[in-house]
XYZ file of C-alpha atoms in Angstrom:
575
model
C -9.592 -58.457 233.580
C -6.588 -56.846 231.925
C -7.234 -53.970 229.555
C -6.950 -55.281 225.960
C -4.074 -53.792 223.974
C -5.963 -53.836 220.650
C -9.387 -54.528 219.127
C -8.185 -57.863 217.710
C -6.685 -59.007 221.034
C -9.978 -58.103 222.764
C -11.771 -60.159 220.110
C -9.445 -63.125 220.699
C -9.976 -63.036 224.481
C -13.774 -62.961 224.048
C -13.687 -65.746 221.431
C -11.688 -67.964 223.799
C -13.997 -67.189 226.733
C -17.285 -67.742 224.861
C -15.981 -70.184 222.239
C -19.117 -72.307 221.800
C -21.688 -69.511 222.031
C -23.340 -68.018 218.923
C -21.486 -64.977 217.569
C -22.893 -64.081 214.136
C -26.252 -64.840 212.523
C -27.252 -64.127 208.948
C -29.732 -65.247 206.323
C -28.474 -67.354 203.424
C -30.872 -68.475 200.671
C -33.882 -68.005 202.924
C -32.487 -69.773 206.004
C -30.805 -68.321 209.083
C -27.269 -69.534 209.696
C -24.933 -68.865 212.611
C -21.338 -69.378 213.633
C -19.824 -69.600 217.113
C -17.160 -67.336 218.555
C -14.647 -70.163 218.025
C -15.408 -70.323 214.276
C -15.581 -66.522 213.995
C -12.048 -66.274 215.370
C -10.746 -69.202 213.319
C -12.050 -67.513 210.159
C -10.460 -64.180 211.092
C -7.136 -65.891 211.859
C -7.154 -67.712 208.506
C -7.807 -64.438 206.686
C -5.134 -62.643 208.740
C -2.568 -65.357 207.910
C -3.593 -65.014 204.264
C -3.049 -61.237 204.396
C 0.386 -61.742 205.934
C 1.217 -64.277 203.207
C 0.331 -61.527 200.699
C 2.914 -59.333 202.408
C 0.726 -57.114 204.583
C 2.980 -55.522 207.212
C 2.223 -53.548 210.360
C 0.730 -50.177 209.436
C -0.252 -51.159 205.868
C -3.684 -50.014 204.756
C -6.323 -52.432 203.439
C -9.724 -51.152 202.280
C -13.111 -52.857 202.709
C -15.790 -52.094 200.088
C -18.810 -54.185 200.957
C -22.381 -54.168 202.137
C -23.004 -55.606 205.618
C -22.259 -59.338 205.834
C -20.299 -61.663 208.165
C -17.159 -61.366 206.025
C -17.111 -57.608 206.673
C -16.420 -58.294 210.349
C -14.042 -61.171 209.592
C -12.046 -58.881 207.287
C -12.015 -56.093 209.877
C -10.677 -58.358 212.644
C -8.203 -60.018 210.239
C -6.707 -56.740 209.020
C -6.271 -55.494 212.591
C -4.802 -58.833 213.765
C -2.201 -58.579 210.983
C -1.236 -55.152 212.331
C -2.900 -53.428 209.388
C -5.086 -50.320 209.211
C -8.464 -50.828 207.620
C -10.108 -48.259 205.387
C -13.887 -48.873 205.249
C -15.483 -47.489 202.102
C -19.235 -46.873 201.909
C -20.834 -49.393 199.542
C -22.897 -46.616 197.912
C -19.853 -44.660 196.700
C -19.322 -43.978 192.996
C -16.172 -45.350 191.315
C -14.454 -41.936 191.384
C -14.950 -41.655 195.153
C -13.716 -45.219 195.700
C -10.639 -44.435 193.610
C -9.877 -41.246 195.518
C -10.099 -42.866 198.949
C -8.033 -45.920 197.979
C -5.374 -43.699 196.389
C -5.302 -41.165 199.229
C -5.047 -43.837 201.924
C -2.351 -45.719 199.996
C -4.210 -49.020 200.436
C -2.259 -52.054 199.174
C -5.357 -54.197 198.862
C -9.156 -54.058 198.851
C -11.683 -56.616 200.083
C -14.899 -56.218 198.049
C -18.247 -57.994 198.306
C -19.048 -58.769 194.682
C -18.424 -58.124 190.979
C -20.136 -54.683 190.831
C -17.986 -53.413 193.724
C -14.866 -54.957 192.158
C -15.734 -53.157 188.914
C -15.554 -49.772 190.675
C -11.998 -50.543 191.809
C -10.904 -51.978 188.441
C -12.314 -48.915 186.626
C -9.962 -46.704 188.678
C -6.975 -49.129 188.697
C -4.713 -46.941 186.583
C -4.955 -44.158 189.179
C -4.002 -46.481 192.075
C -0.200 -46.918 192.154
C -0.175 -48.597 195.596
C -2.914 -51.136 194.891
C -1.666 -54.710 194.463
C -4.719 -56.963 194.842
C -8.499 -57.172 195.153
C -10.206 -59.934 197.164
C -13.804 -60.721 196.101
C -16.028 -62.314 198.742
C -18.839 -63.776 196.590
C -18.105 -67.299 195.363
C -17.909 -68.323 191.703
C -17.469 -64.773 190.483
C -16.439 -64.565 186.801
C -14.268 -61.514 187.484
C -11.826 -63.582 189.527
C -9.717 -64.899 186.705
C -6.482 -63.169 185.765
C -5.496 -59.650 186.666
C -6.182 -56.078 185.638
C -3.691 -53.366 184.789
C -3.043 -50.792 187.492
C -0.863 -47.739 188.011
C 2.164 -49.793 189.015
C 1.417 -52.893 186.978
C -1.180 -55.635 187.345
C -3.801 -55.730 190.112
C -4.326 -59.343 191.176
C -7.823 -60.676 191.669
C -8.474 -63.501 194.122
C -11.425 -64.887 196.055
C -12.073 -64.632 199.780
C -11.959 -68.420 199.963
C -8.533 -68.404 198.272
C -7.259 -65.785 200.746
C -8.410 -67.870 203.729
C -7.035 -71.039 202.132
C -3.595 -69.381 201.927
C -3.861 -68.816 205.677
C -4.952 -72.393 206.374
C -2.078 -73.788 204.285
C 0.304 -71.847 206.543
C -1.016 -74.079 209.349
C -0.192 -73.621 213.042
C 2.946 -71.677 212.129
C 0.838 -69.160 210.220
C -1.540 -68.698 213.150
C 1.456 -68.348 215.493
C 2.759 -65.540 213.259
C -0.659 -63.835 213.411
C -0.674 -64.083 217.220
C 2.865 -62.705 217.382
C 1.965 -59.785 215.091
C -1.239 -59.106 217.039
C 0.724 -59.022 220.303
C 2.821 -56.102 218.999
C -0.223 -53.861 218.388
C -0.880 -51.192 221.017
C -3.867 -48.988 221.852
C -1.916 -45.998 220.518
C -1.562 -47.630 217.066
C -3.757 -46.598 214.157
C -6.693 -48.966 213.612
C -8.732 -47.343 210.880
C -9.019 -44.414 208.482
C -12.656 -43.462 207.884
C -13.385 -40.876 205.202
C -15.925 -38.215 206.004
C -18.529 -37.356 203.405
C -17.575 -35.279 200.420
C -16.957 -35.625 196.707
C -13.645 -36.592 195.145
C -10.758 -34.628 196.614
C -12.796 -33.090 199.439
C -13.430 -35.927 201.918
C -10.974 -36.187 204.818
C -9.577 -39.386 206.289
C -10.248 -39.550 210.043
C -7.464 -41.443 211.859
C -8.782 -43.504 214.772
C -6.579 -45.668 216.989
C -7.356 -48.967 218.703
C -7.559 -46.948 221.933
C -10.034 -44.475 220.438
C -12.501 -47.219 219.517
C -11.902 -49.394 222.583
C -12.169 -46.559 225.107
C -15.421 -45.380 223.516
C -16.976 -48.843 223.461
C -15.732 -49.737 226.957
C -17.227 -46.577 228.497
C -20.520 -46.991 226.603
C -20.859 -50.646 227.626
C -20.773 -49.646 231.311
C -23.955 -47.593 230.976
C -25.793 -49.710 228.421
C -27.181 -52.331 230.819
C -26.769 -55.307 228.504
C -27.760 -58.825 229.641
C -26.195 -62.232 228.855
C -29.103 -63.316 226.631
C -29.171 -60.081 224.607
C -29.015 -60.040 220.826
C -28.984 -57.113 218.411
C -30.019 -56.825 214.778
C -27.542 -54.819 212.689
C -28.665 -52.890 209.620
C -26.764 -49.600 209.686
C -23.699 -49.765 207.400
C -20.588 -51.021 209.213
C -18.528 -48.633 207.085
C -19.931 -45.806 209.252
C -18.420 -45.217 212.685
C -21.846 -45.434 214.390
C -22.382 -49.107 213.521
C -18.671 -49.900 213.728
C -18.449 -48.946 217.413
C -22.004 -49.515 218.642
C -22.987 -52.619 216.628
C -19.572 -54.298 216.336
C -17.071 -53.351 219.055
C -19.595 -52.897 221.896
C -21.342 -56.287 221.567
C -17.968 -57.917 220.889
C -16.590 -56.750 224.245
C -19.449 -58.543 226.010
C -19.508 -61.643 223.825
C -23.046 -60.902 222.604
C -24.295 -62.237 219.270
C -25.306 -59.980 216.401
C -27.723 -60.804 213.609
C -27.440 -59.191 210.181
C -30.571 -57.718 208.629
C -31.021 -58.686 204.975
C -31.772 -55.106 203.951
C -33.573 -52.014 205.151
C -36.698 -53.137 203.275
C -36.703 -56.478 205.129
C -36.047 -54.965 208.546
C -39.465 -55.577 210.112
C -39.488 -59.164 208.820
C -35.992 -59.723 210.224
C -36.993 -58.219 213.597
C -39.859 -60.738 213.793
C -37.467 -63.573 212.891
C -34.589 -62.690 215.248
C -36.442 -61.009 218.161
C -33.652 -58.567 219.125
C -33.505 -57.168 222.649
C -31.953 -53.859 221.545
C -31.232 -52.214 218.220
C -29.666 -49.054 216.825
C -31.157 -46.929 214.093
C -31.433 -43.454 212.623
C -34.370 -41.029 213.001
C -35.724 -41.741 209.516
C -36.423 -45.369 210.500
C -38.372 -44.307 213.587
C -40.240 -41.664 211.573
C -41.437 -44.367 209.152
C -42.634 -46.602 211.970
C -44.371 -43.662 213.638
C -46.061 -42.480 210.432
C -47.537 -45.951 210.015
C -49.253 -45.830 213.436
C -49.761 -42.092 214.091
C -53.438 -41.991 212.947
C -54.418 -44.755 215.415
C -55.807 -44.378 218.920
C -53.044 -44.354 221.592
C -53.773 -47.869 222.900
C -53.881 -49.395 219.415
C -50.801 -47.362 218.419
C -48.813 -48.798 221.340
C -49.847 -52.356 220.399
C -48.841 -51.868 216.772
C -45.455 -50.388 217.737
C -44.829 -53.297 220.096
C -45.784 -55.775 217.378
C -43.335 -54.174 214.947
C -40.510 -53.992 217.515
C -40.917 -57.572 218.716
C -41.785 -58.905 222.160
C -38.216 -58.928 223.510
C -37.068 -55.446 222.491
C -36.287 -53.198 225.482
C -35.008 -50.092 223.740
C -33.930 -48.531 220.471
C -30.807 -46.401 220.065
C -30.738 -43.317 217.826
C -27.932 -41.212 216.402
C -26.751 -39.525 213.226
C -29.451 -36.834 213.154
C -32.045 -35.165 215.379
C -35.070 -37.209 216.438
C -38.356 -35.251 216.582
C -39.391 -35.085 220.283
C -42.996 -36.070 219.510
C -41.815 -39.369 218.019
C -39.552 -40.076 221.000
C -42.495 -39.387 223.342
C -44.784 -41.664 221.337
C -42.369 -44.587 221.527
C -41.823 -44.018 225.249
C -45.577 -44.088 225.800
C -45.624 -47.491 224.082
C -42.969 -48.731 226.500
C -40.163 -48.712 223.927
C -37.793 -45.833 224.747
C -35.530 -44.450 222.020
C -32.165 -43.575 223.583
C -30.552 -40.702 221.689
C -26.822 -40.160 221.535
C -24.463 -37.714 219.883
C -21.078 -37.966 218.256
C -18.975 -37.639 215.133
C -16.615 -39.815 213.128
C -13.784 -37.787 214.682
C -14.904 -38.810 218.208
C -15.146 -42.588 217.671
C -18.147 -41.586 217.701
C -19.877 -41.263 221.107
C -19.597 -37.945 222.958
C -22.826 -38.288 224.958
C -25.785 -40.640 225.170
C -28.954 -41.369 227.079
C -28.987 -44.617 229.049
C -31.902 -46.828 230.157
C -31.514 -45.393 233.676
C -31.030 -41.766 232.621
C -33.014 -40.847 229.519
C -34.157 -37.266 228.957
C -36.194 -36.706 225.817
C -35.091 -33.782 223.651
C -31.451 -34.180 224.711
C -28.565 -36.343 223.536
C -27.791 -37.439 227.072
C -24.849 -36.913 229.372
C -21.197 -37.076 228.414
C -19.736 -40.565 228.256
C -17.573 -41.472 231.307
C -14.048 -40.208 230.689
C -15.233 -37.736 228.052
C -15.036 -33.979 228.678
C -17.549 -31.615 227.073
C -17.728 -27.835 227.306
C -19.451 -25.024 225.447
C -17.240 -22.362 223.815
C -18.059 -18.669 224.085
C -19.760 -18.778 220.659
C -21.872 -21.760 221.697
C -19.843 -24.419 219.871
C -19.617 -27.831 221.532
C -16.015 -28.813 222.348
C -14.870 -32.224 223.566
C -11.664 -33.778 224.871
C -10.695 -37.298 225.900
C -9.511 -40.723 224.726
C -12.230 -40.794 222.046
C -10.826 -37.884 220.032
C -9.145 -38.826 216.740
C -5.407 -38.627 216.154
C -6.093 -36.246 213.252
C -6.864 -36.213 209.534
C -4.716 -38.477 207.361
C -2.142 -36.429 205.407
C -3.872 -33.146 206.312
C -2.190 -31.355 209.209
C -3.821 -28.009 208.406
C -7.348 -29.447 208.591
C -6.383 -31.164 211.859
C -5.160 -27.886 213.388
C -8.423 -26.179 212.423
C -10.469 -28.495 214.677
C -8.026 -29.795 217.305
C -6.229 -27.325 219.590
C -2.946 -27.722 221.466
C -4.791 -28.718 224.655
C -6.624 -31.588 222.908
C -10.040 -29.918 222.591
C -11.894 -30.929 219.437
C -14.305 -28.402 217.891
C -17.419 -30.265 216.762
C -18.930 -27.574 214.550
C -22.229 -28.007 216.399
C -23.852 -25.487 218.733
C -25.478 -26.605 221.946
C -26.085 -26.173 225.660
C -25.681 -28.278 228.799
C -28.482 -28.188 231.368
C -28.085 -28.146 235.161
C -28.179 -31.977 235.279
C -25.461 -32.367 232.670
C -27.675 -33.300 229.710
C -26.461 -31.978 226.353
C -28.863 -30.427 223.869
C -27.939 -29.678 220.248
C -29.451 -26.380 219.142
C -27.888 -25.691 215.751
C -25.160 -26.648 213.293
C -22.253 -24.241 213.133
C -20.939 -25.695 209.915
C -22.862 -26.203 206.708
C -22.543 -29.991 206.719
C -26.023 -31.451 206.764
C -27.199 -34.842 207.980
C -30.172 -36.535 206.315
C -32.801 -38.370 208.347
C -31.042 -41.568 207.274
C -27.894 -40.436 209.076
C -25.908 -39.674 205.913
C -23.503 -36.740 206.147
C -23.639 -34.560 203.042
C -21.360 -31.614 202.233
C -23.759 -29.219 200.435
C -21.045 -27.015 198.920
C -19.549 -30.015 197.105
C -22.945 -31.037 195.672
C -23.680 -27.423 194.716
C -20.367 -27.238 192.844
C -21.378 -30.270 190.764
C -24.764 -28.714 189.952
C -23.485 -25.296 188.879
C -20.823 -26.960 186.716
C -23.716 -27.863 184.389
C -24.238 -25.172 181.701
C -27.993 -25.161 182.321
C -27.665 -24.374 186.050
C -26.525 -20.947 187.314
C -27.045 -21.168 191.086
C -27.876 -23.927 193.547
C -28.570 -24.247 197.265
C -28.580 -27.805 198.590
C -30.595 -28.693 201.681
C -31.886 -31.753 203.521
C -30.764 -31.534 207.162
C -32.911 -34.043 209.053
C -34.819 -34.855 205.851
C -35.323 -38.234 204.138
C -33.389 -37.142 201.035
C -31.310 -34.290 199.618
C -33.073 -31.509 197.745
C -32.014 -28.277 196.066
C -33.105 -24.801 195.096
C -31.963 -24.360 191.500
C -31.675 -21.170 189.447
C -31.422 -22.262 185.804
C -29.614 -20.402 183.023
C -32.786 -18.413 182.468
C -32.266 -17.085 178.944
C -31.218 -20.527 177.717
C -34.240 -22.079 179.390
C -36.607 -19.532 177.803
C -35.194 -20.475 174.395
C -35.657 -24.143 175.316
C -39.286 -23.463 176.230
C -39.894 -21.990 172.749
C -38.196 -24.986 171.150
C -40.387 -27.372 173.167
C -43.484 -25.307 172.415
C -44.344 -24.881 176.078
C -44.957 -21.879 178.278
C -42.640 -20.436 180.912
C -45.234 -20.832 183.646
C -44.390 -19.524 187.075
C -45.910 -19.659 190.518
C -44.482 -16.361 191.719
C -40.741 -16.984 191.895
C -40.992 -20.647 190.904
C -41.139 -22.313 187.469
C -43.753 -25.076 187.370
C -43.841 -25.975 183.639
C -43.639 -29.821 183.605
C -41.535 -30.036 180.418
C -38.953 -27.594 181.810
C -38.723 -29.219 185.240
C -38.335 -32.604 183.500
C -35.515 -31.220 181.357
C -33.641 -29.792 184.355
C -34.238 -33.096 186.186
C -32.234 -34.806 183.419
C -29.391 -32.313 183.927
C -29.443 -32.914 187.703
C -29.316 -36.681 187.128
C -26.236 -36.258 184.923
C -24.507 -34.026 187.491
C -25.179 -36.509 190.307
C -23.655 -39.554 188.609
C -20.261 -39.105 190.310
C -21.591 -39.213 193.888
C -23.187 -42.011 195.907
C -26.954 -42.512 196.079
C -27.518 -40.924 199.531
C -25.785 -37.695 198.417
C -27.733 -37.269 195.180
C -30.276 -34.457 194.792
C -33.616 -36.232 194.380
C -35.971 -33.258 194.090
C -35.682 -29.534 193.516
C -37.465 -26.218 193.368
C -36.799 -24.407 190.077
C -36.590 -20.625 190.549
C -37.730 -18.146 187.881
C -35.218 -15.488 188.955
C -31.636 -15.323 190.245
C -30.739 -14.969 193.910
C -29.668 -11.340 194.418
C -27.776 -9.070 196.795
C -30.532 -6.469 196.495
C -32.978 -8.958 198.010
C -30.533 -9.774 200.842
C -30.078 -13.267 199.392
C -26.348 -12.788 198.841
C -23.495 -11.215 200.792
C -21.381 -8.318 199.545
C -18.874 -10.901 198.296
C -21.738 -12.613 196.424
C -21.896 -15.698 198.583
C -25.391 -17.132 198.981
C -26.851 -16.569 202.451
C -27.885 -20.186 202.833
C -30.149 -20.050 205.892
C -31.833 -16.829 204.809
C -32.600 -18.257 201.358
C -33.874 -21.564 202.690
C -36.146 -19.739 205.126
C -37.474 -17.460 202.354
C -38.452 -20.423 200.169
C -39.451 -22.682 203.038
C -43.056 -23.208 201.881
C -41.890 -24.397 198.460
C -39.255 -26.671 200.023
C -41.782 -28.207 202.420
C -43.921 -29.199 199.426
C -40.990 -31.220 198.052
C -41.232 -33.549 201.031
C -45.026 -33.759 200.900
C -44.913 -35.712 197.604
C -42.984 -38.797 196.558
C -40.383 -37.462 194.113
C -39.019 -39.515 191.266
C -35.637 -41.139 191.704
C -33.080 -39.762 191.237
C -34.533 -36.320 190.492
C -37.873 -34.615 190.167
C -38.999 -31.020 190.049
C -41.739 -29.224 191.928
């Protein structure tokens, strides 16, 4: 078959080929529903015609702010079919972060899931001069009447149904215009801008083309060994590149159906209901399953894992963070291999992955076909190929820092390649940490929010490979001693650590306040409260008074480990 020129044209070809087959499944009011490829495409075309009726032109940006649902994919395909560039926003973002990313991308419109998400956009409307309209997916929403003032006048509010109805009113001529627009889109054209993690003003917009995403999915499909009766259950957020490529574009290229999980909490129930044959996840999910069966005898453990995974499941996929080797071995012993891969938003995302035929535990597999990988003299992993981003949106300097003139992208990770070509990640060159849930967190940005509070002098954020973000906090000690007198409590310490409940509860309130402007996954949920400052004399700081992060975290490792041995309060608790 001919190579598709865009994601939306690939989608159209598949929808025409498999028109009557199931495409999307989801649960609605307790019952599973599904639509065929024919209806999936008809819905996307109606939405695309509606977008064009609203004036969306080739290259215009449209944001999507929604939890996973069928309309997320319909909106994605529709925006791309209209020649637009979609800007997926993580549903957990705070209003300030939503406002920054919409403003920075210059999005003309936003598709949101419901009233609470719409409220985030409306709250920031006066800072969004390019924003013209907000489409709300949920039906019968009271926010849909009228308009709200924005930076350049009123922001129109309309429903998803109304958008699609505009497209249907345009009739065959409207669909013909969509097809004509779609036919002009090339693999070299920009498809999406995905913002990397960071607080307001710090996150960077990664520019990925149709060719970036298609080449990555096409190469991965060749090694994945999918079968015609396969089905996957999707629960990772589609706003992240991992799910976007691996749970959307990959199955789309093969005409395979996807089912939407209701939520992370309902995942095991949904697995039992949909019986997926393969499924992607992050290490934290596998850790939870493993912890539930680890005390059992091996034979019983294998049976329980199989029962949880469902009778049809052949393999799990893992990415976003490191998977403990013991867990991978345990799943393999139960006949359910976990295939680890590696990549970044900037690489669409897959650089390397283990396949069913070539799976080496403790590695992230071999480089994807067509992808070059080499190790720099300092150990940093470099990659080059059709998967590498065009650059960072409106940030040429940041682009030059990671992408050289020969097209090699510097990942910021340190690793090694064994004699058989398997890549192993050994360290992180940059400070960016990844939680066990696969969430990228920029610790310096979170630390800046903490130390901006008058009661906090120093902070070191941590949580790489952990279920949540934690922190070492040095309070404003003299102020806190005065507070202890006021509260009538002691200033009890366990060596270098303050353990007075009233004081840790007070600082927990300050942490909660500081974390309000970032999304839930980035918030510090537990901390160790130090009774002394970090000092140069103790080798905890450099001569320029920068905290030696790894040294400090190693020094207080025992205290930090105890944070994860208890169930901390949400959003903050002290130890």
